[in-house]
C-alpha positions as a LaTeX table, in Angstrom:
\begin{tabular}{lrrr}
\hline
Residue & $x$ (\AA) & $y$ (\AA) & $z$ (\AA) \\
\hline
Met1 & $-47.34$ & 14.95 & 13.75 \\
Tyr2 & $-47.70$ & 11.68 & 12.04 \\
Met3 & $-46.56$ & 8.39 & 14.22 \\
His4 & $-44.11$ & 5.61 & 13.05 \\
Tyr5 & $-45.18$ & 1.71 & 14.10 \\
Val6 & $-41.97$ & $-0.93$ & 13.39 \\
Ser7 & $-41.84$ & $-3.97$ & 15.19 \\
Phe8 & $-40.19$ & $-7.21$ & 15.34 \\
Pro9 & $-42.04$ & $-9.91$ & 15.78 \\
Gly10 & $-39.14$ & $-12.75$ & 15.85 \\
Leu11 & $-37.69$ & $-11.47$ & 18.76 \\
Gly12 & $-41.28$ & $-11.52$ & 20.13 \\
Ile13 & $-41.25$ & $-6.95$ & 20.13 \\
Glu14 & $-44.61$ & $-6.11$ & 18.96 \\
Ser15 & $-46.02$ & $-3.13$ & 16.74 \\
Phe16 & $-44.60$ & 0.37 & 19.15 \\
Gly17 & $-44.52$ & 4.46 & 17.86 \\
Leu18 & $-41.46$ & 6.36 & 16.54 \\
Lys19 & $-42.37$ & 9.58 & 16.13 \\
Gln20 & $-40.25$ & 11.79 & 14.08 \\
Ser21 & $-39.87$ & 14.92 & 16.97 \\
Ala22 & $-38.45$ & 14.36 & 20.31 \\
Phe23 & $-40.09$ & 18.03 & 21.26 \\
Thr24 & $-41.50$ & 21.23 & 20.44 \\
Leu25 & $-39.34$ & 24.37 & 20.75 \\
Phe26 & $-40.57$ & 28.15 & 20.58 \\
Gly27 & $-43.00$ & 26.72 & 17.72 \\
Val28 & $-39.89$ & 24.40 & 15.93 \\
Asp29 & $-40.37$ & 20.37 & 15.98 \\
Ile30 & $-36.48$ & 19.14 & 17.40 \\
Met31 & $-36.20$ & 15.99 & 15.43 \\
Trp32 & $-34.95$ & 12.95 & 16.69 \\
Tyr33 & $-32.40$ & 12.99 & 14.28 \\
Gly34 & $-30.82$ & 15.68 & 14.22 \\
Ile35 & $-30.20$ & 14.86 & 17.91 \\
Leu36 & $-28.87$ & 11.83 & 17.20 \\
Ile37 & $-26.75$ & 13.22 & 14.87 \\
Thr38 & $-25.25$ & 15.48 & 17.48 \\
Ala39 & $-24.43$ & 12.73 & 19.78 \\
Gly40 & $-22.66$ & 11.16 & 17.55 \\
Met41 & $-20.56$ & 14.71 & 16.54 \\
Ile42 & $-20.19$ & 14.79 & 20.11 \\
Leu43 & $-19.18$ & 11.75 & 21.54 \\
Ala44 & $-16.79$ & 11.90 & 18.02 \\
Tyr45 & $-15.06$ & 14.70 & 19.39 \\
Phe46 & $-14.47$ & 13.54 & 23.05 \\
Tyr47 & $-13.15$ & 10.37 & 21.48 \\
Gly48 & $-11.08$ & 12.51 & 19.40 \\
Leu49 & $-9.42$ & 14.50 & 22.11 \\
Thr50 & $-8.14$ & 11.15 & 23.54 \\
Arg51 & $-6.50$ & 9.75 & 20.48 \\
Ala52 & $-5.12$ & 13.42 & 19.46 \\
Lys53 & $-2.74$ & 13.00 & 22.86 \\
Ile54 & $-1.03$ & 9.95 & 21.90 \\
Glu55 & $-0.85$ & 11.30 & 18.61 \\
Gly56 & 0.63 & 13.77 & 19.82 \\
Val57 & $-1.85$ & 16.58 & 18.15 \\
Lys58 & $-2.65$ & 19.29 & 20.15 \\
Ser59 & $-6.57$ & 19.21 & 21.55 \\
Asp60 & $-7.20$ & 22.88 & 20.82 \\
Asp61 & $-6.28$ & 21.96 & 16.72 \\
Ile62 & $-9.08$ & 19.33 & 17.11 \\
Thr63 & $-10.89$ & 21.40 & 18.42 \\
Asp64 & $-10.84$ & 23.93 & 15.67 \\
Leu65 & $-10.38$ & 20.92 & 13.12 \\
Thr66 & $-14.25$ & 19.59 & 14.61 \\
Leu67 & $-15.46$ & 23.13 & 14.06 \\
Phe68 & $-14.68$ & 23.00 & 10.23 \\
Leu69 & $-15.68$ & 19.07 & 10.14 \\
Val70 & $-19.47$ & 19.85 & 11.04 \\
Ile71 & $-19.88$ & 22.58 & 8.86 \\
Phe72 & $-18.57$ & 20.86 & 5.15 \\
Gly73 & $-19.70$ & 17.35 & 6.65 \\
Val74 & $-22.89$ & 18.59 & 6.74 \\
Ile75 & $-22.83$ & 20.35 & 3.68 \\
Gly76 & $-20.85$ & 18.16 & 1.75 \\
Ala77 & $-23.61$ & 14.99 & 2.58 \\
Arg78 & $-26.20$ & 17.29 & 1.35 \\
Leu79 & $-25.17$ & 18.15 & $-1.42$ \\
Tyr80 & $-24.09$ & 14.74 & $-2.36$ \\
Tyr81 & $-27.59$ & 13.23 & $-1.52$ \\
Leu82 & $-29.18$ & 16.14 & $-3.39$ \\
Ile83 & $-26.91$ & 15.09 & $-6.57$ \\
Phe84 & $-27.91$ & 11.45 & $-6.83$ \\
Asn85 & $-31.69$ & 12.49 & $-5.73$ \\
Leu86 & $-32.61$ & 15.81 & $-7.19$ \\
Asp87 & $-35.54$ & 15.30 & $-8.77$ \\
Ala88 & $-37.50$ & 14.30 & $-5.76$ \\
Tyr89 & $-36.64$ & 18.26 & $-4.74$ \\
Ile90 & $-37.85$ & 19.90 & $-7.77$ \\
Val91 & $-41.24$ & 21.67 & $-7.54$ \\
Thr92 & $-42.76$ & 22.85 & $-10.16$ \\
Asp93 & $-46.77$ & 23.53 & $-8.85$ \\
Arg94 & $-46.81$ & 26.81 & $-6.91$ \\
Gly95 & $-47.71$ & 28.79 & $-9.41$ \\
Ser96 & $-45.06$ & 31.43 & $-10.05$ \\
Thr97 & $-41.56$ & 30.44 & $-11.60$ \\
Trp98 & $-40.43$ & 32.22 & $-8.58$ \\
Asn99 & $-42.37$ & 30.72 & $-5.78$ \\
Asn100 & $-41.13$ & 27.10 & $-7.39$ \\
Ile101 & $-37.82$ & 28.51 & $-7.26$ \\
Val102 & $-37.90$ & 29.47 & $-3.35$ \\
Glu103 & $-39.83$ & 25.56 & $-2.20$ \\
Thr104 & $-37.35$ & 24.10 & $-4.41$ \\
Leu105 & $-34.62$ & 25.55 & $-2.81$ \\
Lys106 & $-35.92$ & 25.71 & 0.82 \\
Gly107 & $-36.64$ & 22.02 & 0.45 \\
Met108 & $-33.24$ & 21.35 & $-0.16$ \\
Val109 & $-31.27$ & 23.14 & 2.61 \\
Ser110 & $-33.76$ & 21.34 & 4.94 \\
Val111 & $-32.05$ & 18.52 & 7.19 \\
Arg112 & $-34.52$ & 17.92 & 9.96 \\
Ser113 & $-36.07$ & 15.20 & 8.20 \\
Gly114 & $-33.16$ & 13.54 & 6.85 \\
Gly115 & $-31.71$ & 13.28 & 3.89 \\
Leu116 & $-27.70$ & 12.80 & 4.31 \\
Ala117 & $-25.43$ & 10.70 & 2.76 \\
Ile118 & $-22.51$ & 9.50 & 4.52 \\
Tyr119 & $-19.93$ & 9.22 & 1.62 \\
Gly120 & $-20.12$ & 13.08 & 0.87 \\
Gly121 & $-19.60$ & 14.19 & 4.57 \\
Ile122 & $-16.81$ & 11.47 & 4.38 \\
Ile123 & $-15.29$ & 13.21 & 1.00 \\
Ala124 & $-15.72$ & 16.35 & 2.45 \\
Gly125 & $-14.26$ & 15.87 & 5.50 \\
Phe126 & $-11.71$ & 14.21 & 3.96 \\
Phe127 & $-10.67$ & 17.56 & 1.82 \\
Thr128 & $-11.34$ & 19.31 & 4.97 \\
Ala129 & $-8.80$ & 17.61 & 7.29 \\
Leu130 & $-6.35$ & 17.92 & 4.55 \\
Val131 & $-6.32$ & 21.50 & 4.22 \\
Val132 & $-6.28$ & 21.96 & 8.60 \\
Ala133 & $-3.01$ & 19.67 & 8.33 \\
Lys134 & $-1.38$ & 21.37 & 6.32 \\
Val135 & $-2.38$ & 25.05 & 7.09 \\
Lys136 & $-1.33$ & 23.89 & 11.00 \\
Lys137 & 1.14 & 21.50 & 9.99 \\
Ile138 & $-0.08$ & 18.46 & 11.39 \\
Arg139 & 1.34 & 15.25 & 9.44 \\
Phe140 & $-2.27$ & 14.36 & 7.10 \\
Pro141 & $-1.80$ & 10.58 & 7.81 \\
Val142 & $-2.21$ & 10.70 & 11.62 \\
Leu143 & $-4.84$ & 12.95 & 11.11 \\
Leu144 & $-6.77$ & 10.77 & 9.09 \\
Asp145 & $-5.56$ & 8.32 & 12.02 \\
Ile146 & $-7.35$ & 10.24 & 14.98 \\
Leu147 & $-10.28$ & 10.70 & 12.30 \\
Ala148 & $-11.39$ & 7.49 & 11.44 \\
Pro149 & $-12.65$ & 5.85 & 14.98 \\
Cys150 & $-14.38$ & 9.25 & 15.47 \\
Val151 & $-16.35$ & 9.21 & 11.95 \\
Met152 & $-17.15$ & 4.99 & 12.88 \\
Ile153 & $-19.00$ & 6.79 & 16.30 \\
Gly154 & $-20.30$ & 8.93 & 14.36 \\
Gln155 & $-22.41$ & 6.55 & 11.91 \\
Ile156 & $-22.76$ & 3.82 & 15.19 \\
Val157 & $-24.96$ & 6.46 & 16.99 \\
Gly158 & $-26.28$ & 8.01 & 13.71 \\
Arg159 & $-27.77$ & 5.37 & 12.00 \\
Trp160 & $-30.24$ & 5.09 & 15.02 \\
Gly161 & $-31.52$ & 8.00 & 13.27 \\
Asn162 & $-32.70$ & 6.33 & 10.34 \\
Phe163 & $-34.31$ & 3.75 & 12.73 \\
Val164 & $-36.31$ & 6.86 & 14.03 \\
Asn165 & $-37.33$ & 8.02 & 10.32 \\
Val166 & $-38.00$ & 4.17 & 9.78 \\
Glu167 & $-35.83$ & 5.06 & 6.27 \\
Ala168 & $-32.63$ & 2.90 & 4.79 \\
Tyr169 & $-34.17$ & $-0.16$ & 5.38 \\
Gly170 & $-34.00$ & $-3.18$ & 2.87 \\
Ser171 & $-35.87$ & $-5.52$ & 1.17 \\
Thr172 & $-38.36$ & $-8.35$ & 2.74 \\
Thr173 & $-37.50$ & $-11.50$ & 4.49 \\
Asp174 & $-38.79$ & $-13.42$ & 6.56 \\
Leu175 & $-35.37$ & $-13.99$ & 8.99 \\
Pro176 & $-36.19$ & $-13.97$ & 12.74 \\
Trp177 & $-34.34$ & $-10.59$ & 12.91 \\
Arg178 & $-37.21$ & $-9.35$ & 10.45 \\
Met179 & $-38.76$ & $-5.46$ & 11.18 \\
Gly180 & $-41.82$ & $-4.86$ & 10.62 \\
Val181 & $-42.79$ & $-1.50$ & 9.29 \\
Gly182 & $-46.68$ & $-0.30$ & 9.77 \\
Leu183 & $-49.55$ & $-2.07$ & 11.79 \\
Gly184 & $-51.44$ & $-5.09$ & 11.21 \\
Gly185 & $-50.54$ & $-8.61$ & 9.83 \\
Gly186 & $-50.58$ & $-6.93$ & 6.21 \\
Ala187 & $-46.84$ & $-5.27$ & 7.41 \\
Pro188 & $-44.18$ & $-5.36$ & 5.38 \\
Tyr189 & $-41.37$ & $-7.58$ & 7.52 \\
Val190 & $-38.45$ & $-5.88$ & 5.91 \\
His191 & $-33.98$ & $-5.99$ & 6.70 \\
Pro192 & $-33.08$ & $-3.70$ & 9.31 \\
Thr193 & $-30.07$ & $-2.95$ & 7.46 \\
Phe194 & $-30.21$ & 0.53 & 9.75 \\
Leu195 & $-29.29$ & $-1.94$ & 12.82 \\
Tyr196 & $-26.96$ & $-4.04$ & 10.18 \\
Glu197 & $-24.33$ & $-1.10$ & 9.70 \\
Ser198 & $-24.55$ & 0.07 & 13.37 \\
Leu199 & $-23.58$ & $-3.32$ & 13.98 \\
Trp200 & $-20.84$ & $-3.46$ & 11.90 \\
Asn201 & $-19.14$ & $-0.03$ & 12.88 \\
Leu202 & $-18.91$ & $-1.03$ & 16.10 \\
Val203 & $-17.67$ & $-4.35$ & 15.67 \\
Gly204 & $-14.62$ & $-2.35$ & 13.89 \\
Phe205 & $-14.84$ & 0.81 & 16.50 \\
Ile206 & $-13.60$ & $-2.09$ & 19.03 \\
Leu207 & $-11.27$ & $-4.00$ & 16.80 \\
Ile208 & $-9.64$ & $-0.13$ & 15.97 \\
Ala209 & $-9.50$ & 0.87 & 19.98 \\
Val210 & $-8.00$ & $-2.58$ & 20.65 \\
Phe211 & $-4.88$ & $-2.17$ & 18.06 \\
Tyr212 & $-4.67$ & 1.66 & 17.76 \\
Lys213 & $-1.21$ & 1.51 & 19.52 \\
Lys214 & 0.48 & $-1.75$ & 17.58 \\
Lys215 & $-0.39$ & 0.12 & 13.73 \\
Lys216 & 2.81 & 0.00 & 12.30 \\
Phe217 & 3.18 & 3.36 & 10.59 \\
His218 & 0.95 & 6.31 & 10.37 \\
Gly219 & $-1.86$ & 5.61 & 8.15 \\
Gln220 & $-2.74$ & 2.64 & 8.65 \\
Val221 & $-6.02$ & 2.44 & 11.23 \\
Phe222 & $-7.34$ & 4.84 & 8.47 \\
Leu223 & $-6.80$ & 2.10 & 5.48 \\
Phe224 & $-8.42$ & $-0.77$ & 7.92 \\
Tyr225 & $-11.90$ & 1.92 & 8.47 \\
Ala226 & $-11.60$ & 2.38 & 4.92 \\
Ile227 & $-11.58$ & $-1.11$ & 4.22 \\
Trp228 & $-14.51$ & $-2.43$ & 7.03 \\
Tyr229 & $-16.05$ & $-0.09$ & 6.27 \\
Gly230 & $-16.32$ & $-0.40$ & 2.50 \\
Ala231 & $-16.56$ & $-4.52$ & 2.20 \\
Gly232 & $-19.33$ & $-4.08$ & 4.71 \\
Arg233 & $-21.59$ & $-1.53$ & 3.46 \\
Ala234 & $-21.34$ & $-2.74$ & $-0.01$ \\
Phe235 & $-22.50$ & $-5.85$ & 0.98 \\
Ile236 & $-25.01$ & $-3.98$ & 3.18 \\
Glu237 & $-26.43$ & $-1.80$ & 0.38 \\
Gly238 & $-26.99$ & $-4.54$ & $-2.30$ \\
Phe239 & $-30.53$ & $-5.45$ & 0.82 \\
Arg240 & $-31.21$ & $-1.66$ & 0.56 \\
Thr241 & $-34.35$ & $-0.50$ & $-1.23$ \\
Asp242 & $-33.81$ & 3.33 & $-0.56$ \\
Ser243 & $-30.59$ & 3.18 & $-2.28$ \\
Leu244 & $-29.12$ & 6.49 & $-4.98$ \\
Tyr245 & $-28.41$ & 4.74 & $-8.48$ \\
Leu246 & $-27.03$ & 6.09 & $-11.65$ \\
Gly247 & $-28.24$ & 4.48 & $-14.54$ \\
Pro248 & $-28.55$ & 0.80 & $-12.77$ \\
Ile249 & $-25.30$ & 0.87 & $-10.65$ \\
Arg250 & $-26.14$ & 1.65 & $-6.92$ \\
Ile251 & $-23.93$ & 4.17 & $-6.46$ \\
Ser252 & $-22.87$ & 3.37 & $-2.32$ \\
Gln253 & $-21.81$ & 0.07 & $-3.32$ \\
Leu254 & $-19.86$ & 0.95 & $-6.12$ \\
Val255 & $-17.72$ & 3.59 & $-4.28$ \\
Ser256 & $-17.60$ & 1.53 & $-1.31$ \\
Ala257 & $-15.76$ & $-1.82$ & $-3.87$ \\
Val258 & $-13.76$ & 1.22 & $-4.77$ \\
Ile259 & $-12.94$ & 2.35 & $-1.40$ \\
Cys260 & $-12.50$ & $-1.60$ & $-0.20$ \\
Ala261 & $-10.11$ & $-2.27$ & $-2.65$ \\
Ala262 & $-7.96$ & 0.91 & $-2.58$ \\
Gly263 & $-8.26$ & 0.55 & 1.21 \\
Ile264 & $-6.27$ & $-2.83$ & 0.77 \\
Ile265 & $-3.54$ & $-1.98$ & $-1.98$ \\
Leu266 & $-2.50$ & 0.90 & 0.09 \\
Met267 & $-2.78$ & $-1.35$ & 3.18 \\
Val268 & $-0.19$ & $-3.96$ & 1.55 \\
Ile269 & 2.29 & $-1.18$ & 0.34 \\
Gly270 & 1.90 & 0.68 & 3.76 \\
Cys271 & 2.93 & $-2.68$ & 5.14 \\
Met272 & 5.85 & $-3.46$ & 2.95 \\
Arg273 & 7.14 & $-0.19$ & 3.46 \\
Ala274 & 7.21 & 0.07 & 6.96 \\
Pro275 & 10.31 & $-0.67$ & 9.39 \\
Arg276 & 9.63 & $-3.68$ & 10.77 \\
Ala277 & 9.42 & $-1.93$ & 15.00 \\
His278 & 6.27 & $-1.23$ & 15.67 \\
Leu279 & 5.26 & 2.72 & 16.99 \\
Pro280 & 4.36 & 2.63 & 20.12 \\
Ala281 & 7.43 & 4.02 & 21.25 \\
Val282 & 7.28 & 7.03 & 18.78 \\
Val283 & 3.75 & 7.78 & 19.60 \\
Lys284 & 4.77 & 7.92 & 22.76 \\
Ala285 & 7.43 & 10.40 & 22.96 \\
Ala286 & 4.83 & 12.69 & 20.46 \\
Ala287 & 2.23 & 12.85 & 23.38 \\
Lys288 & 5.25 & 13.98 & 25.56 \\
Ala289 & 6.27 & 16.50 & 23.37 \\
Ala290 & 2.72 & 17.79 & 22.90 \\
Asp291 & 2.32 & 17.80 & 26.81 \\
Ser292 & 5.69 & 19.81 & 27.21 \\
Ala293 & 4.28 & 22.09 & 24.39 \\
Glu294 & 0.69 & 22.97 & 26.92 \\
Gly295 & 2.68 & 23.35 & 29.60 \\
Glu296 & 1.56 & 20.02 & 31.42 \\
Val297 & 5.19 & 19.13 & 32.15 \\
Ser298 & 6.93 & 20.64 & 35.02 \\
Glu299 & 10.65 & 20.58 & 34.43 \\
Ser300 & 12.16 & 20.35 & 31.25 \\
Pro301 & 15.29 & 18.40 & 29.88 \\
Ala302 & 17.50 & 21.34 & 29.94 \\
Asp303 & 16.58 & 22.44 & 33.47 \\
Glu304 & 17.76 & 18.75 & 34.27 \\
Asn305 & 20.69 & 18.96 & 32.90 \\
Ala306 & 22.04 & 22.10 & 34.61 \\
Ser307 & 21.01 & 20.34 & 38.20 \\
Glu308 & 23.12 & 17.50 & 36.61 \\
Ser309 & 26.44 & 19.71 & 35.82 \\
Glu310 & 25.57 & 21.28 & 39.37 \\
Glu311 & 26.09 & 18.24 & 41.33 \\
Val312 & 29.29 & 17.47 & 38.95 \\
Ser313 & 30.95 & 20.90 & 39.45 \\
Thr314 & 30.22 & 20.60 & 43.43 \\
Asp315 & 32.09 & 17.15 & 43.61 \\
Thr316 & 34.56 & 18.14 & 41.25 \\
Lys317 & 35.05 & 21.08 & 43.82 \\
Asp318 & 35.08 & 18.94 & 46.87 \\
Ala319 & 37.44 & 16.80 & 45.01 \\
Ala320 & 40.31 & 19.68 & 44.23 \\
Glu321 & 40.06 & 20.86 & 47.68 \\
Gly322 & 40.51 & 17.40 & 49.56 \\
Thr323 & 43.78 & 17.21 & 46.61 \\
Glu324 & 45.22 & 20.73 & 48.04 \\
Asp325 & 44.31 & 18.83 & 52.35 \\
Thr326 & 45.98 & 16.01 & 51.44 \\
Glu327 & 49.23 & 18.19 & 49.54 \\
Glu328 & 49.52 & 20.24 & 52.44 \\
Ser329 & 49.15 & 17.76 & 55.25 \\
Ala330 & 52.31 & 16.04 & 53.17 \\
Lys331 & 54.82 & 19.21 & 53.19 \\
Lys332 & 54.07 & 19.31 & 57.17 \\
Asp333 & 55.11 & 15.85 & 57.45 \\
Asn334 & 57.98 & 16.12 & 55.54 \\
Ala335 & 59.60 & 19.51 & 57.71 \\
Glu336 & 58.82 & 17.98 & 60.91 \\
Ser337 & 60.95 & 14.94 & 59.95 \\
Lys338 & 63.74 & 17.58 & 58.53 \\
Glu339 & 63.72 & 18.93 & 62.23 \\
Glu340 & 63.89 & 15.61 & 64.24 \\
Asp341 & 66.74 & 14.90 & 61.75 \\
Asn342 & 68.91 & 17.65 & 62.45 \\
Gly343 & 67.76 & 17.19 & 65.86 \\
\hline
\end{tabular}
């Protein structure tokens, strides 16, 4: 398979080769792009389980949601990419009309070498999560809070698939961290925009991880993600040379700016309406309830109340018996006193 060469001369890294294929299985090349995307999904899933426990959402619900998100997220990401890059997949030189149609469809469904747009996946994932939340009766803002950092993990890892494919880079630059694409002194040096986005998401993920439990209202974590990623992507997209366009407009840059602005507005409204008290106590109570529902709590509050009632009943009975003994003793003393007087 064709070897790509990249370098980072400003960092002292000379040219080295990158193969798109990691290995071959039963005659099929397994691409690094797919491996990295899958690795991001797996890491995101396990992280989502930890956040679900905090929010009081059952792990089985997260597992079901993940399966739907993977399916519809990939479909959405591919459709988004195709809509704005359709001409590159229309085949017209394979003889008959039928052959052209078959080859066109084969190219459209093949994602082994790239061609997924993150915003298509996010949009499809948003509506998929909405449906799952309705069916499983989970509060949608809570589910969005769980998913936001998970999406970031997928983006942090997945962008390195673009690096292996030597794609999603930017315009030429002479900055110290410039990336050389190709061999020899004539290789262009470009912005490693895949790296910019991966690092930007890493910082955002760390901030979410630190402040998650301090959120003031459900949905705030998701809005932070929308603001953070939208702002970063709108800026980084301006450097890229492979943007999807609608006329003269970079689609992803426009979408990012709109998402960021909407996120800011909703964040302000949410903070104004949120109670002054933070949510950690509520979140902990929800997590405790989820543990109880899954059978992880050994003793229920009803059992504790029953035990307390038995203790109170026993104490009351003992007190009553003590009172009867006292009364009998007093009667006996009075009888003896009368006998002594008569004697």
